[in-house]
Every structure is written in C-alpha cells, then in structure tokens.
Short mmCIF file of C-alpha atoms and ligand atoms in Angstrom, two decimals:
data_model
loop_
_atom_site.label_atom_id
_atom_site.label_comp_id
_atom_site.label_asym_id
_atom_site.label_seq_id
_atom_site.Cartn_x
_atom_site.Cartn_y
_atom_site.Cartn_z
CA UNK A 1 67.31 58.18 81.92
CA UNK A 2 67.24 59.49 78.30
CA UNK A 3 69.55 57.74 75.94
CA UNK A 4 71.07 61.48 75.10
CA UNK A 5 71.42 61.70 79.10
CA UNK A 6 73.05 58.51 79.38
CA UNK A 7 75.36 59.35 76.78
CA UNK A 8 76.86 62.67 78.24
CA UNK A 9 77.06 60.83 81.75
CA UNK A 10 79.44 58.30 80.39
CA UNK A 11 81.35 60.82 78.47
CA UNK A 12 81.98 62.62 81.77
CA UNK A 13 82.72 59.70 83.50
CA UNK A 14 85.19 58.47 81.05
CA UNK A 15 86.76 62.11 80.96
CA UNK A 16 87.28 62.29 85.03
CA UNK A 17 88.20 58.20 85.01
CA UNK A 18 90.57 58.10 82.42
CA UNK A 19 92.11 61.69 83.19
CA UNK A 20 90.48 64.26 80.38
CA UNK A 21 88.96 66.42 82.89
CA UNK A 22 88.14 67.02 86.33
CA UNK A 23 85.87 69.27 88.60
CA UNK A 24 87.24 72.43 89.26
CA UNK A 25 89.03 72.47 93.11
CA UNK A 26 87.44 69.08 93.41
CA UNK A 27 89.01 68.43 97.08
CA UNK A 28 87.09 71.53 98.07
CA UNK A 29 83.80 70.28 96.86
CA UNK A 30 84.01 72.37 93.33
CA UNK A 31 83.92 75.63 92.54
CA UNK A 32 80.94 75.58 90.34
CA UNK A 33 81.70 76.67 86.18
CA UNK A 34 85.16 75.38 86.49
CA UNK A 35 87.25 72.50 85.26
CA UNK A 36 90.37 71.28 85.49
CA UNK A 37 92.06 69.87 82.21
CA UNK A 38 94.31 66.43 83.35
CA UNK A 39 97.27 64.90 81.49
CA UNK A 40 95.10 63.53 78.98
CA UNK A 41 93.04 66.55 78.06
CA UNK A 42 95.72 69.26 78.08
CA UNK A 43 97.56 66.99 75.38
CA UNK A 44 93.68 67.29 73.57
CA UNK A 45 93.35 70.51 73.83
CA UNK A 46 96.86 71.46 72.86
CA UNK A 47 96.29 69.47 68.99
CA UNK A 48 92.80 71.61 68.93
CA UNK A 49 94.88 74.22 69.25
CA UNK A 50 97.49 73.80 67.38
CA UNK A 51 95.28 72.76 64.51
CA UNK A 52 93.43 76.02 64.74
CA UNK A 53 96.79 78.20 64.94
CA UNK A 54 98.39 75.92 62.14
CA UNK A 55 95.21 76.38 59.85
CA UNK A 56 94.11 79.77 60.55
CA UNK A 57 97.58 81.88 61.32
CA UNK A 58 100.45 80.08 60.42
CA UNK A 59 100.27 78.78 57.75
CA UNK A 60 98.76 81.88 55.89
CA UNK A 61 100.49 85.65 54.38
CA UNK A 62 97.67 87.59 55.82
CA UNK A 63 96.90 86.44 59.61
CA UNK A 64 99.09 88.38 62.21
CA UNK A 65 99.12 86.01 65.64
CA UNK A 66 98.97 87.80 69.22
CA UNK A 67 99.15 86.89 72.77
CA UNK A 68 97.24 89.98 74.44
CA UNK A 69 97.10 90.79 77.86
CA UNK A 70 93.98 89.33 80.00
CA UNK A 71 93.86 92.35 82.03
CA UNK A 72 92.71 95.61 80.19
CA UNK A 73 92.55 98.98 81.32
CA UNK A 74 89.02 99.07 81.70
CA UNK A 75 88.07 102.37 79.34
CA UNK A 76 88.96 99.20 76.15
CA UNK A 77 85.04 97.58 77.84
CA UNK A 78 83.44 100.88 78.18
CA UNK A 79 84.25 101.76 74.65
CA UNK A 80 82.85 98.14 73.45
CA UNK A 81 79.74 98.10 75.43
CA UNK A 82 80.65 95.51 77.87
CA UNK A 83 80.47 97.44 80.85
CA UNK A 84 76.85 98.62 80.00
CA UNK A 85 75.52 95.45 77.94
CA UNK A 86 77.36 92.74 78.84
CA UNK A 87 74.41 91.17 80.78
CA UNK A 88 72.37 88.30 81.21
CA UNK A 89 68.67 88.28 82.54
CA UNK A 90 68.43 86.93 86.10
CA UNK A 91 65.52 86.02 88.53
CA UNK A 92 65.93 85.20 92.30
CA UNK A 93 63.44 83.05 93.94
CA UNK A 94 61.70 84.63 96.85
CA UNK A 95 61.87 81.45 99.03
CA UNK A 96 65.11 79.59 98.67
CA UNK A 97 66.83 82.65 96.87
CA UNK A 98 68.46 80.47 94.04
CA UNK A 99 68.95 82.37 91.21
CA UNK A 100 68.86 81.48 87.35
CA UNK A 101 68.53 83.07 83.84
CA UNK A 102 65.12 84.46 82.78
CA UNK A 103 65.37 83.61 79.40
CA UNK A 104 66.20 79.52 80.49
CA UNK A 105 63.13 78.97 82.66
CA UNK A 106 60.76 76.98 81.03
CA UNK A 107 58.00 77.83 83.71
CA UNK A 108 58.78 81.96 84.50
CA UNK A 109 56.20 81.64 87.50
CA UNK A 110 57.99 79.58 89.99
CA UNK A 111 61.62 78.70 91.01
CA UNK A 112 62.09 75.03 89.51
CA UNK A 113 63.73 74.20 92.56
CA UNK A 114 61.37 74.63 95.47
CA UNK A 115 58.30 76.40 93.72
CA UNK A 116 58.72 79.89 95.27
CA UNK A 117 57.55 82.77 93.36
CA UNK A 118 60.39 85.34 91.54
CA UNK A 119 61.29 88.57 92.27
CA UNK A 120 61.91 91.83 89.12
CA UNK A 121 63.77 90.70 86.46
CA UNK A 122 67.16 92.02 86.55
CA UNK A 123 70.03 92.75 84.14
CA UNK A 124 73.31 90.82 85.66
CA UNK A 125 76.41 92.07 83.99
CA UNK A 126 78.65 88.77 83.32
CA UNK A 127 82.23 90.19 84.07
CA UNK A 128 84.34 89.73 86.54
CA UNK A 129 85.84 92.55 88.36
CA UNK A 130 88.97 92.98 90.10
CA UNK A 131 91.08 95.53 91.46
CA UNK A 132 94.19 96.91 90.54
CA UNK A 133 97.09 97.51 92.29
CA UNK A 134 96.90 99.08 96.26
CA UNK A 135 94.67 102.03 94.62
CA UNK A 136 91.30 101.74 95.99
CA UNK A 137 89.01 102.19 93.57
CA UNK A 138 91.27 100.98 90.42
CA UNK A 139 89.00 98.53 88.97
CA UNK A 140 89.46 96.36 85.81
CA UNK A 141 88.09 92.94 84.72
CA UNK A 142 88.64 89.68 83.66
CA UNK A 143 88.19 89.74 79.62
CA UNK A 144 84.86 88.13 79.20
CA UNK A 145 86.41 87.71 75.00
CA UNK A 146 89.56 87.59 73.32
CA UNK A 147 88.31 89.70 70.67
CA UNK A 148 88.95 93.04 72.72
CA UNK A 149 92.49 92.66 72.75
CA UNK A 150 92.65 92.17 68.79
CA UNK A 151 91.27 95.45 68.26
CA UNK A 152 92.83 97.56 70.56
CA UNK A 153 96.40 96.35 69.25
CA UNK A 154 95.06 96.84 65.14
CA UNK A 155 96.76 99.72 65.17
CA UNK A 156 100.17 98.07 66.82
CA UNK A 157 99.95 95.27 63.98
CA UNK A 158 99.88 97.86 61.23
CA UNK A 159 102.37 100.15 61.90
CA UNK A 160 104.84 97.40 62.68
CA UNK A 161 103.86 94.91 59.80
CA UNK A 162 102.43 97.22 57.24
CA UNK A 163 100.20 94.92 56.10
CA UNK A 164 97.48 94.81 53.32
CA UNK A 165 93.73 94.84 53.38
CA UNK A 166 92.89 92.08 53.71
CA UNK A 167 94.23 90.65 56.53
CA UNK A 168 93.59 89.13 59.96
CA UNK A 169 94.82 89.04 63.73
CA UNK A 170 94.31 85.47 65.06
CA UNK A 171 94.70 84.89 68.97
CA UNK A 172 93.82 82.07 71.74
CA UNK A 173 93.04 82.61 75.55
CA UNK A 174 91.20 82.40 78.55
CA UNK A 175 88.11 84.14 78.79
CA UNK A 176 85.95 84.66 81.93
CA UNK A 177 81.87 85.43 81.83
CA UNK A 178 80.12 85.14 85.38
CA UNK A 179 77.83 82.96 83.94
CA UNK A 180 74.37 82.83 85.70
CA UNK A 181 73.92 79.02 85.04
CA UNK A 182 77.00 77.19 84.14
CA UNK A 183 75.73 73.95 82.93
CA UNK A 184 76.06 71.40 80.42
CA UNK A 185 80.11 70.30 81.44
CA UNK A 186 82.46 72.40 79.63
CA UNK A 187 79.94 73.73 77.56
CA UNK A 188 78.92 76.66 79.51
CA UNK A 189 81.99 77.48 82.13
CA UNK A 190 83.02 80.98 83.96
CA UNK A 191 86.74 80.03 83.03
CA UNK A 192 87.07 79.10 79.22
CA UNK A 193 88.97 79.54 76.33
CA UNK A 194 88.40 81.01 73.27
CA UNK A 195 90.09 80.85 69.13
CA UNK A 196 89.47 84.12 67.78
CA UNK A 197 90.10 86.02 64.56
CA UNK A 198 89.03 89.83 63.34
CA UNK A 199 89.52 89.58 59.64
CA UNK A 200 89.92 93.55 58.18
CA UNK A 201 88.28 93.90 55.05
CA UNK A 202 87.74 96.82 53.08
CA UNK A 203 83.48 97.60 53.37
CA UNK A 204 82.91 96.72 50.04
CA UNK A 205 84.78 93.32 49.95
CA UNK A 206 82.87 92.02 53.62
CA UNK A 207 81.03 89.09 51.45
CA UNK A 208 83.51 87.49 49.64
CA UNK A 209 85.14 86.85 53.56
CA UNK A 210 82.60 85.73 55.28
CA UNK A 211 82.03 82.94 52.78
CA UNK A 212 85.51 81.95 53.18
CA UNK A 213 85.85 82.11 56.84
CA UNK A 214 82.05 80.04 56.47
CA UNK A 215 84.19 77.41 54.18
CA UNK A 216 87.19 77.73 57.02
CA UNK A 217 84.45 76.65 60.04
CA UNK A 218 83.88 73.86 58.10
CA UNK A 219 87.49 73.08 57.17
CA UNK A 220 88.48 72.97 60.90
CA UNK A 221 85.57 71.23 62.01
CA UNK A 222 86.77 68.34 59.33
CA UNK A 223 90.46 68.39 60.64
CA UNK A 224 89.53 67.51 64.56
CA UNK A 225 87.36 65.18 63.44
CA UNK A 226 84.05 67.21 64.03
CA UNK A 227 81.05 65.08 62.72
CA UNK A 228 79.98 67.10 59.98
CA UNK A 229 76.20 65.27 59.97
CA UNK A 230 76.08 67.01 63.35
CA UNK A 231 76.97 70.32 62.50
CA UNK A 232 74.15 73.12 61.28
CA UNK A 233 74.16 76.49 60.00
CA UNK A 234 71.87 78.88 62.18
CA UNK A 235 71.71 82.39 60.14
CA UNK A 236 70.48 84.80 62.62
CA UNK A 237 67.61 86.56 61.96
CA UNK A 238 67.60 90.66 61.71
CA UNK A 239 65.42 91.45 64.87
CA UNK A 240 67.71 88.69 66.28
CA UNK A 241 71.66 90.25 65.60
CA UNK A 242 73.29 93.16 67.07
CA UNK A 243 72.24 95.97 65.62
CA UNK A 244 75.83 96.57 64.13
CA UNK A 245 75.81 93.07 62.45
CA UNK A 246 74.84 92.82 58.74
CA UNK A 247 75.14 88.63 58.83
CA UNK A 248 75.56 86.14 61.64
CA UNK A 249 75.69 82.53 61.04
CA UNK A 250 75.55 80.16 64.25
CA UNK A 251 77.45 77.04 64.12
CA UNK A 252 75.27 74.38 66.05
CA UNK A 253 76.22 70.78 67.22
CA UNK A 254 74.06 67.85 68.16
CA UNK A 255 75.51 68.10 71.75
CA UNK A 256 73.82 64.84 73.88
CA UNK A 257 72.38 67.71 75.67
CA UNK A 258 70.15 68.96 72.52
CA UNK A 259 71.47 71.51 69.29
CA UNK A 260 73.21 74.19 71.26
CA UNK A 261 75.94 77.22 69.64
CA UNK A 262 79.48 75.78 69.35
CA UNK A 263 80.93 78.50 66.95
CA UNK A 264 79.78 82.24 65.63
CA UNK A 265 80.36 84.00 62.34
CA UNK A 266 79.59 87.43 62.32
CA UNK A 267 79.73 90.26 60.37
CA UNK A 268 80.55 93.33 62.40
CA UNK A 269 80.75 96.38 59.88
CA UNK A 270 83.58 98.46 61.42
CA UNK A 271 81.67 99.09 64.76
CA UNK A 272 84.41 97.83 67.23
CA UNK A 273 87.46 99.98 65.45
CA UNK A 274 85.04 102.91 65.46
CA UNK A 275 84.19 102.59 68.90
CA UNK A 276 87.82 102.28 70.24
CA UNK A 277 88.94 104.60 67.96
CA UNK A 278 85.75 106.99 69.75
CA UNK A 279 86.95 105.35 73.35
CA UNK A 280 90.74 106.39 72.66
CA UNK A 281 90.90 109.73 70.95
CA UNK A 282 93.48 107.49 68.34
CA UNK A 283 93.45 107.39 65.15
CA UNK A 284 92.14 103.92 63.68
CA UNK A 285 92.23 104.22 60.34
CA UNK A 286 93.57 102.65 57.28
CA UNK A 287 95.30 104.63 54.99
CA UNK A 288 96.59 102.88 51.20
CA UNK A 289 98.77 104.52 49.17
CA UNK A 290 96.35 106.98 47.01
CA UNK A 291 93.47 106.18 48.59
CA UNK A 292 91.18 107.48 51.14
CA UNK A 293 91.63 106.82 54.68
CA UNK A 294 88.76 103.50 55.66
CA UNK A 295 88.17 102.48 59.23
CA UNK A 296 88.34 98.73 58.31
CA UNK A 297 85.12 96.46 58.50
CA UNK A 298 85.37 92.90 60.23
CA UNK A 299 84.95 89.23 59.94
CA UNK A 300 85.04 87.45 63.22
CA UNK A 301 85.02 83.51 63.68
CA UNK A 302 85.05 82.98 67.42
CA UNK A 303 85.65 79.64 68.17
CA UNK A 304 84.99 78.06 71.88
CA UNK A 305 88.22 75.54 72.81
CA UNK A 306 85.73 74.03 75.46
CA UNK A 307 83.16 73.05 73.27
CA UNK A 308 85.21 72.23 70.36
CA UNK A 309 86.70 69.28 73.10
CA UNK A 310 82.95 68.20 73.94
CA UNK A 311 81.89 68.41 70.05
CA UNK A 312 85.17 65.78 69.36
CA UNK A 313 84.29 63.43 72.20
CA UNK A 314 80.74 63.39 71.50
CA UNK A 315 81.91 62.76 67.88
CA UNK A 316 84.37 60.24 68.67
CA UNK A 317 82.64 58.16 71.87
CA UNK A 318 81.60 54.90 69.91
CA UNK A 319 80.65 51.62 71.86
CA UNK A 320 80.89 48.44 69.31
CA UNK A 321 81.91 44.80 69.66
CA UNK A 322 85.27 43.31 68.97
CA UNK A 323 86.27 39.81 69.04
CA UNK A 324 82.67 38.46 70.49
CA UNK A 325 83.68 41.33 73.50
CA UNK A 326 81.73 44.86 73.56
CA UNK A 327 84.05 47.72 74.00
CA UNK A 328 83.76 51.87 74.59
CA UNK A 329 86.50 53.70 72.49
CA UNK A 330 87.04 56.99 71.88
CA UNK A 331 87.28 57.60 67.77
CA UNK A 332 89.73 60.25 67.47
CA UNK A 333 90.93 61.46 64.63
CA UNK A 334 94.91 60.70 64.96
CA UNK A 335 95.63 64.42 64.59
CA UNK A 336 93.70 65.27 68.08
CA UNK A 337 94.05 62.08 69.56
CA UNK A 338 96.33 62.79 73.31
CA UNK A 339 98.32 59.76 72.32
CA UNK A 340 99.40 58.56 69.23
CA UNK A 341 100.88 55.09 69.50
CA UNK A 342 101.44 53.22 72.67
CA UNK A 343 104.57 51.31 72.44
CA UNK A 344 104.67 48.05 74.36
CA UNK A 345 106.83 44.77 74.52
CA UNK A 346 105.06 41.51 73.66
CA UNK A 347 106.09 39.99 77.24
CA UNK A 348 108.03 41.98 79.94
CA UNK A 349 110.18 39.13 81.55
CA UNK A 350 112.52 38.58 78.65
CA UNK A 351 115.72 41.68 79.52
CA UNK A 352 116.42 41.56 75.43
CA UNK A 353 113.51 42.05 73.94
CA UNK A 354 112.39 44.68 76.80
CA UNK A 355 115.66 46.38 75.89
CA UNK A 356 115.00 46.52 71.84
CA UNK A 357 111.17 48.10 72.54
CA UNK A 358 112.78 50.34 74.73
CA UNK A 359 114.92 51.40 72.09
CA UNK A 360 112.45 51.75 69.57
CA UNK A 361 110.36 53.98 71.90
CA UNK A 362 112.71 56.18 72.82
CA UNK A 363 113.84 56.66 68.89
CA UNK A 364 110.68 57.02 67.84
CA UNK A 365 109.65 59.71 70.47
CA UNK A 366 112.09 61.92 69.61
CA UNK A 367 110.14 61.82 66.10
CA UNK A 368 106.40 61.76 67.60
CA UNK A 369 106.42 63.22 71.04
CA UNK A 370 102.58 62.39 71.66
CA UNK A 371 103.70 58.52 72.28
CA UNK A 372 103.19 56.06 75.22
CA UNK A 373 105.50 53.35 76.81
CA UNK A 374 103.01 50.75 77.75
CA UNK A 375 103.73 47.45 79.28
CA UNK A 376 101.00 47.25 81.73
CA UNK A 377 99.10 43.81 82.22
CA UNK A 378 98.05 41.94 79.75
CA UNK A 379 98.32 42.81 75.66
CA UNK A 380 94.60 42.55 75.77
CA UNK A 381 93.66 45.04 78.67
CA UNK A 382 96.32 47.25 77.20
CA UNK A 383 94.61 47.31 74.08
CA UNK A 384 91.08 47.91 75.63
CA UNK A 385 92.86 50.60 77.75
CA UNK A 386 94.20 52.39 74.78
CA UNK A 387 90.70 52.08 72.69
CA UNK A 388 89.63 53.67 75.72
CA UNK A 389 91.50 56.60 75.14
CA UNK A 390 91.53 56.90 71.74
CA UNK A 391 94.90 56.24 71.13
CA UNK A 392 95.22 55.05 67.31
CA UNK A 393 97.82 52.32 67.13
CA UNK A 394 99.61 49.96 69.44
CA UNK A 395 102.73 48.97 68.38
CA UNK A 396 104.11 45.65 70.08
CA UNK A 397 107.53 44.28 69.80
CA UNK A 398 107.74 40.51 69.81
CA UNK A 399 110.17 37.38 69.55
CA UNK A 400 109.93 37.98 64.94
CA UNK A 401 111.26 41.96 65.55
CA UNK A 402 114.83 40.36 67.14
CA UNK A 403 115.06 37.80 64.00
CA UNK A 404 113.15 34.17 65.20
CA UNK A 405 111.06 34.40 61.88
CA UNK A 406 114.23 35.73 59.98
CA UNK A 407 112.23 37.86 57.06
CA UNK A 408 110.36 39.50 59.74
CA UNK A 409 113.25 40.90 61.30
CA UNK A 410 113.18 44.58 62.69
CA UNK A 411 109.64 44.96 62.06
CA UNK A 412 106.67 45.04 64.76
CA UNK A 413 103.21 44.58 64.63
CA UNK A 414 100.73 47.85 64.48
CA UNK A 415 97.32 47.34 65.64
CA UNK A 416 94.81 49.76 64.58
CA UNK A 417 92.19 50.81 67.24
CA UNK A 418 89.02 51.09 64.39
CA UNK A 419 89.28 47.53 62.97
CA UNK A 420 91.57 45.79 66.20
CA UNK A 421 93.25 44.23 63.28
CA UNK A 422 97.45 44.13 63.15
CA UNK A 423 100.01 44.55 60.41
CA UNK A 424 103.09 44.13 60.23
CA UNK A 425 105.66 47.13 59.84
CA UNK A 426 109.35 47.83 59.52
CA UNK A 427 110.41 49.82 62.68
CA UNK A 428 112.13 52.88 60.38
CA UNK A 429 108.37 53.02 58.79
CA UNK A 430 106.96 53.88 61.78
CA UNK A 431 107.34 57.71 62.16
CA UNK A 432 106.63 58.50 58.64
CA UNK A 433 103.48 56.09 58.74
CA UNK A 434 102.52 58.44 61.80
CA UNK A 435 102.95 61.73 60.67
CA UNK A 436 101.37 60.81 57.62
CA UNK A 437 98.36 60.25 59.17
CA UNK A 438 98.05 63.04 61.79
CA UNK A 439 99.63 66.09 58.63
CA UNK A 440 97.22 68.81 57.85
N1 GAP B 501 83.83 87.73 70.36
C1 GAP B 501 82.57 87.11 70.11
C2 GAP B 501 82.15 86.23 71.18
O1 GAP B 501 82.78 86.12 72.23
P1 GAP B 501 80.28 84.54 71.83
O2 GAP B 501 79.21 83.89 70.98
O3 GAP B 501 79.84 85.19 73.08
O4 GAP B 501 81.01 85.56 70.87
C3 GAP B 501 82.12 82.83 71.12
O5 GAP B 501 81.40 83.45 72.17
C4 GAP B 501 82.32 81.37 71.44
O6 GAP B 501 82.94 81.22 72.73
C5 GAP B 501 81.02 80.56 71.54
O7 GAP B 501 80.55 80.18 70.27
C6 GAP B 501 81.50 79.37 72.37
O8 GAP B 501 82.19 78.46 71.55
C7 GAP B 501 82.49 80.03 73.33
N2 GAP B 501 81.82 80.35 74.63
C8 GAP B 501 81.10 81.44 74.92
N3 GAP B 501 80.69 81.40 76.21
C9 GAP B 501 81.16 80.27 76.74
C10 GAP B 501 81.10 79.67 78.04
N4 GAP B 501 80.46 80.26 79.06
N5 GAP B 501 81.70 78.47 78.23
C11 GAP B 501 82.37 77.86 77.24
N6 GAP B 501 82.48 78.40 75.99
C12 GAP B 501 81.89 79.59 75.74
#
C-alpha cells in the first residue's frame, strides 16, 4: 500500500471511529455516494460554514445571503443548459455491465473490472429527477448547484434591497449530481453541499473582482486552516472553459488521493442572467440612475463543503511523538476544531472538587458552546483521546484551583494539544483566552 493510500485509509478510519463521518444507510450495506455527517463532523462542518458565511456575507455591505428552494420548477435548468448538458461520458461493459466514466478509464478497451469489452459511448445526464405532486408527468429535479437559485431570485434581491453594482448573493446547500463514479470519500458524493456566490459586476469592472474573490479563496483557505503549500492555481485553458467563460482558475489540493479540484473561480460574462432572463420572458436588467440599462456580468467562487472537510483533515492529520509515546492528532485550527476545550476534573472521587469543575464548565459553556465535559479514565488517555480529535486545550481542575497552593487559587491548568505542554490560567481568563484564538 502507497504511503498516500495509507494515509486516506486512516483518515477514514479515524473519521467513522471517532464519529466525523459514516457510510451512508450503513445498516443497509450503503447506499453508494452518500455519507452521513456524526456528532463530531456536523460541529466541523458547521465552523466551515460559518467561517465562509461570516467572511464572505456577513460581515460585508455588498453580499445579500439566501436560502433558495432545492426544488425548482424545472424551465430555471432548461434555461441554464442543465437539462441538455449536464452530462457525464459513460461506458457499460458488455460482460459484467458495470458502468464508469469514459473520460476516467485509463485503459478505454476493456472494463477494469472483469476485462469485457465496452459498448457506444454515451452522454449520462447527472440530475436527479423527481416528480411533482399527484400530476403524472410533473417532473422537476434535485439542484445539481446552488448557483441556479442565486440567479433566478437577482431580480427579488434588487427590487427589495436596491442595491449597487457591485454586489453579491452568497448562499449554502445541498446539491445532488448522479455521479457516474462516486469515489475518493466525500470528495466525489451524489449528496453534497456547496458555498456559493454570483458577484454582479458591471462588464467593464469583471477584472478587478475576480482578483479579489482570487485573494478571498485564499483568505478562507487560511482561516480553516487549509495548508496553503498544498493549494495550486489551475487557470483553465481557452479550448478547455465554457465557451461563455472569459477566465477560470481551478483551486487544486494535494488530496492523499493525487491533485484533484477543491474550489472554481470563474468568470461567467452575463450568460446565466441572459439566459433566464431568455427562459422567463422577465426583465433582468440593471438599471442606475442615468445610465443605460446592463444585464450584469458575474464572478462566481463555488466552494465544495465536502471537500473543504477532507482538504482540513488531510491538512490537520499529523502523527508525532510525545513524551517517548507516538501519537495521531488531528491539527485543527481552533476556529474549525468540533471541540474547543475539554473540561475535566483532576480525579473524579473527591464530591468538591468534582463540584467546582462542574461549575466552571457549565459557566464557561454558556461563553463557548463548542466545549466538552470530560472525566473519562485516566488524564492521560483523555488527553490522547482529545489529540485525537483535535480538540485544542484541556483544561483540568486540580487540588491548587480550590486554594492548597494558596497563590494558585481559582486558576487551572490548560494543556495545549501542539506542544502537550500546560500552563497555568485564572478560570475568568478562560473564555477570552478562547475566543481570542478561534476570532476571525
Ligand atoms: N456553480 C458552479 C459549480 O457547481 P462545479 O465545479 O461543478 O461548479 C463547484 O462545482 C464545487 O462543488 C467543486 O469545486 C467542488 O468543491 C464541489 N463539488 C462538485 N461536485 C461534487 C461532488 N460530486 N461531490 C462533492 N463535491 C462536489
């Protein structure tokens, strides 16, 4: 086994062990593209999103947030091209009949699985369809991007929020693509989730954006802790862009699994508005005061939630030695990490001092929420435990935070999961030393 091999087994492993993920309907055997986010990696993916809503909507004048619906009427996919391009090459073996992406085969003359010949390539349109209603016949789909619902509600965000060019509408959700080959963990799923934003720029001002939202990648890849050494800019090349985009930049990661896409930048001139405002008989225009009506152009980072998790654990997983003892921890930067602090008392058989880390915890969580109670076997497993999970500092309350040493009184010791070594702190220094740390 490769060492790159090795590497994403035990990250899966630890993820399923320690409660970041799970198969999809594992009980069932799996539903194949699927996974199930546990305690642990909802309370991951909720900082990655946060972060990304914090940095890219809420804290700016000119980013409009929305929550669109996942369910379109289905004219919004005609209009974009989905319905008619939204496809993937795909060859069936004649033999065993298992089916995979053209464009993936390394050898295109026989099925890697039993060594059948293929049949025609085909185009295999990657949404899902459904049906509406008790019509028969009423047919919609599951949106295979978030990006669909931005446009179609440009024209909601402007007449309620009059806002300037430019400006941007930010949004997270689910996204569905019947994917041919889901492979690679959460990197290549049927059920993911996307971070996406259409930025509206008058034509002429398209450059001076995409640099920005280039800087912004980077930005965000910085604040979840992102290694930055493992991050590349792919500039697509003309013959290699949709014919309506002007620039594309790839954002690649050194997944274990090789370089691979985890974000897009594109430049997208204004072919969406045009085409919904084709699709729709409405008027999507922008009209300034004095100036001539301009179907906006567009900016659009689209950011994958999925892989942004798998790009932070492969950037965090670290194995080292500690104390003559080799360990596995997870390196999170504190702002991601599921847990913050795990709060523990030094022994659990003495009522008082259980009673005063109690006390502390519960204060304390009303200040950081992301906290653990922790009092399970010994303080060294716990700590292993917690390195395990990436969880930044133990805090332990001992015999000196009741008085025995009398200068030491009210403070506990915080260990720090990077160096294992242990300070000592005053207990009402303990939130602000937190936040500090995990602030944008
Ligand atoms: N609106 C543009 C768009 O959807 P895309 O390159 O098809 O562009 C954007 O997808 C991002 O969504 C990707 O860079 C990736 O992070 C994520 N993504 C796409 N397909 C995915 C899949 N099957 N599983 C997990 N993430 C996926």
């Amino acid at each position: 086994m490769s060492e790159s091999q090795n590497l994403m087994e035990k990250i899966v492993s630890l993820c399923k062990r320690r409660g970041f993920v799970f198969q999809g309907s594992e009980i069932y055997g799996g539903l194949a593209g699927t996974w199930d986010y546990g305690p642990l990696g909802v309370a991951l993916k909720k900082n990655i999103k946060d972060i990304w809503w914090n940095m890219f909507v809420e804290s700016r004048d000119d980013m409009y947030g929305l929550d669109a619906a996942i369910l379109m009427n289905p004219k919004v996919w005609e209009a974009s091209g989905h319905v008619s391009g939204f496809s993937d090459p795909l060859v069936e073996c004649k033999k065993c009949h298992h089916r995979f992406r053209a464009d993936q085969l390394e050898d295109v003359t026989k099925c890697p699985d039993c060594g059948g010949g293929f049949g025609e390539v085909r185009q295999f349109n990657m949404m899902f369809k459904t049906e509406i209603g008790a019509t028969e016949g009423a047919i919609s789909y599951l949106r295979p991007e978030t990006a669909g619902g931005i446009f179609v509600n440009f024209k909601n965000v402007v007449d309620s929020f009059h806002p300037k060019l430019p400006f941007g509408i930010g949004q997270i959700g689910k996204a569905f693509r019947n994917e041919i080959a889901p492979r690679d963990f959460v990197f290549r799923s049927r059920e993911f989730e996307q971070m996406e934003v259409e930025y509206f720029v008058r034509p002429e001002a398209w450059e001076e954006a995409f640099e920005a939202w280039r800087k912004g990648v980077h930005a965000y890849n910085e604040a979840v802790g992102i290694s930055s050494d493992a991050v590349h800019e792919l500039e697509v090349a003309d013959g290699d862009r949709a014919h309506y985009s002007k620039r594309t930049i790839d954002f690649e990661f050194d997944f274990p699994f090789g370089r691979k896409e985890l974000y897009g930048l594109a430049y997208r001139t204004n072919f969406d508005l045009s085409a919904h405002q084709a699709g729709s008989a409405q008027d999507l225009s922008y009209k300034a005061e004095g100036e001539e009506p301009v179907v906006p152009h567009v900016i659009e980072p689209s950011f994958g939630v999925d892989r942004t998790i798998l790009a932070v654990l492969t950037s965090a997983y670290t194995e080292d030695e500690l104390g003559g003892e080799t360990r596995t921890y997870l390196k999170f930067h504190p702002r991601v990490a599921p847990i913050k602090a795990a709060v523990s008392p030094l022994v659990k058989n003495k009522p008082h001092l259980v009673e005063k880390a109690r006390e502390i915890y519960n204060d304390l969580k009303k200040q950081v929420p992301q906290i653990v109670w922790d009092d399970n076997g010994n303080i060294g497993k716990r700590y292993r435990r917690q390195d395990e999970i990436g969880t930044p500092w133990c805090i332990t309350i001992d015999f000196d935070t009741l008085g025995e040493t009398p200068e030491l009184k009210d403070t506990v010791t915080v260990r720090d999961r990077d160096t294992g070594e242990q300070t000592r702190m005053p207990i009402a220094e303990l939130s602000s030393f937190i936040t500090s740390k995990i602030s944008l």
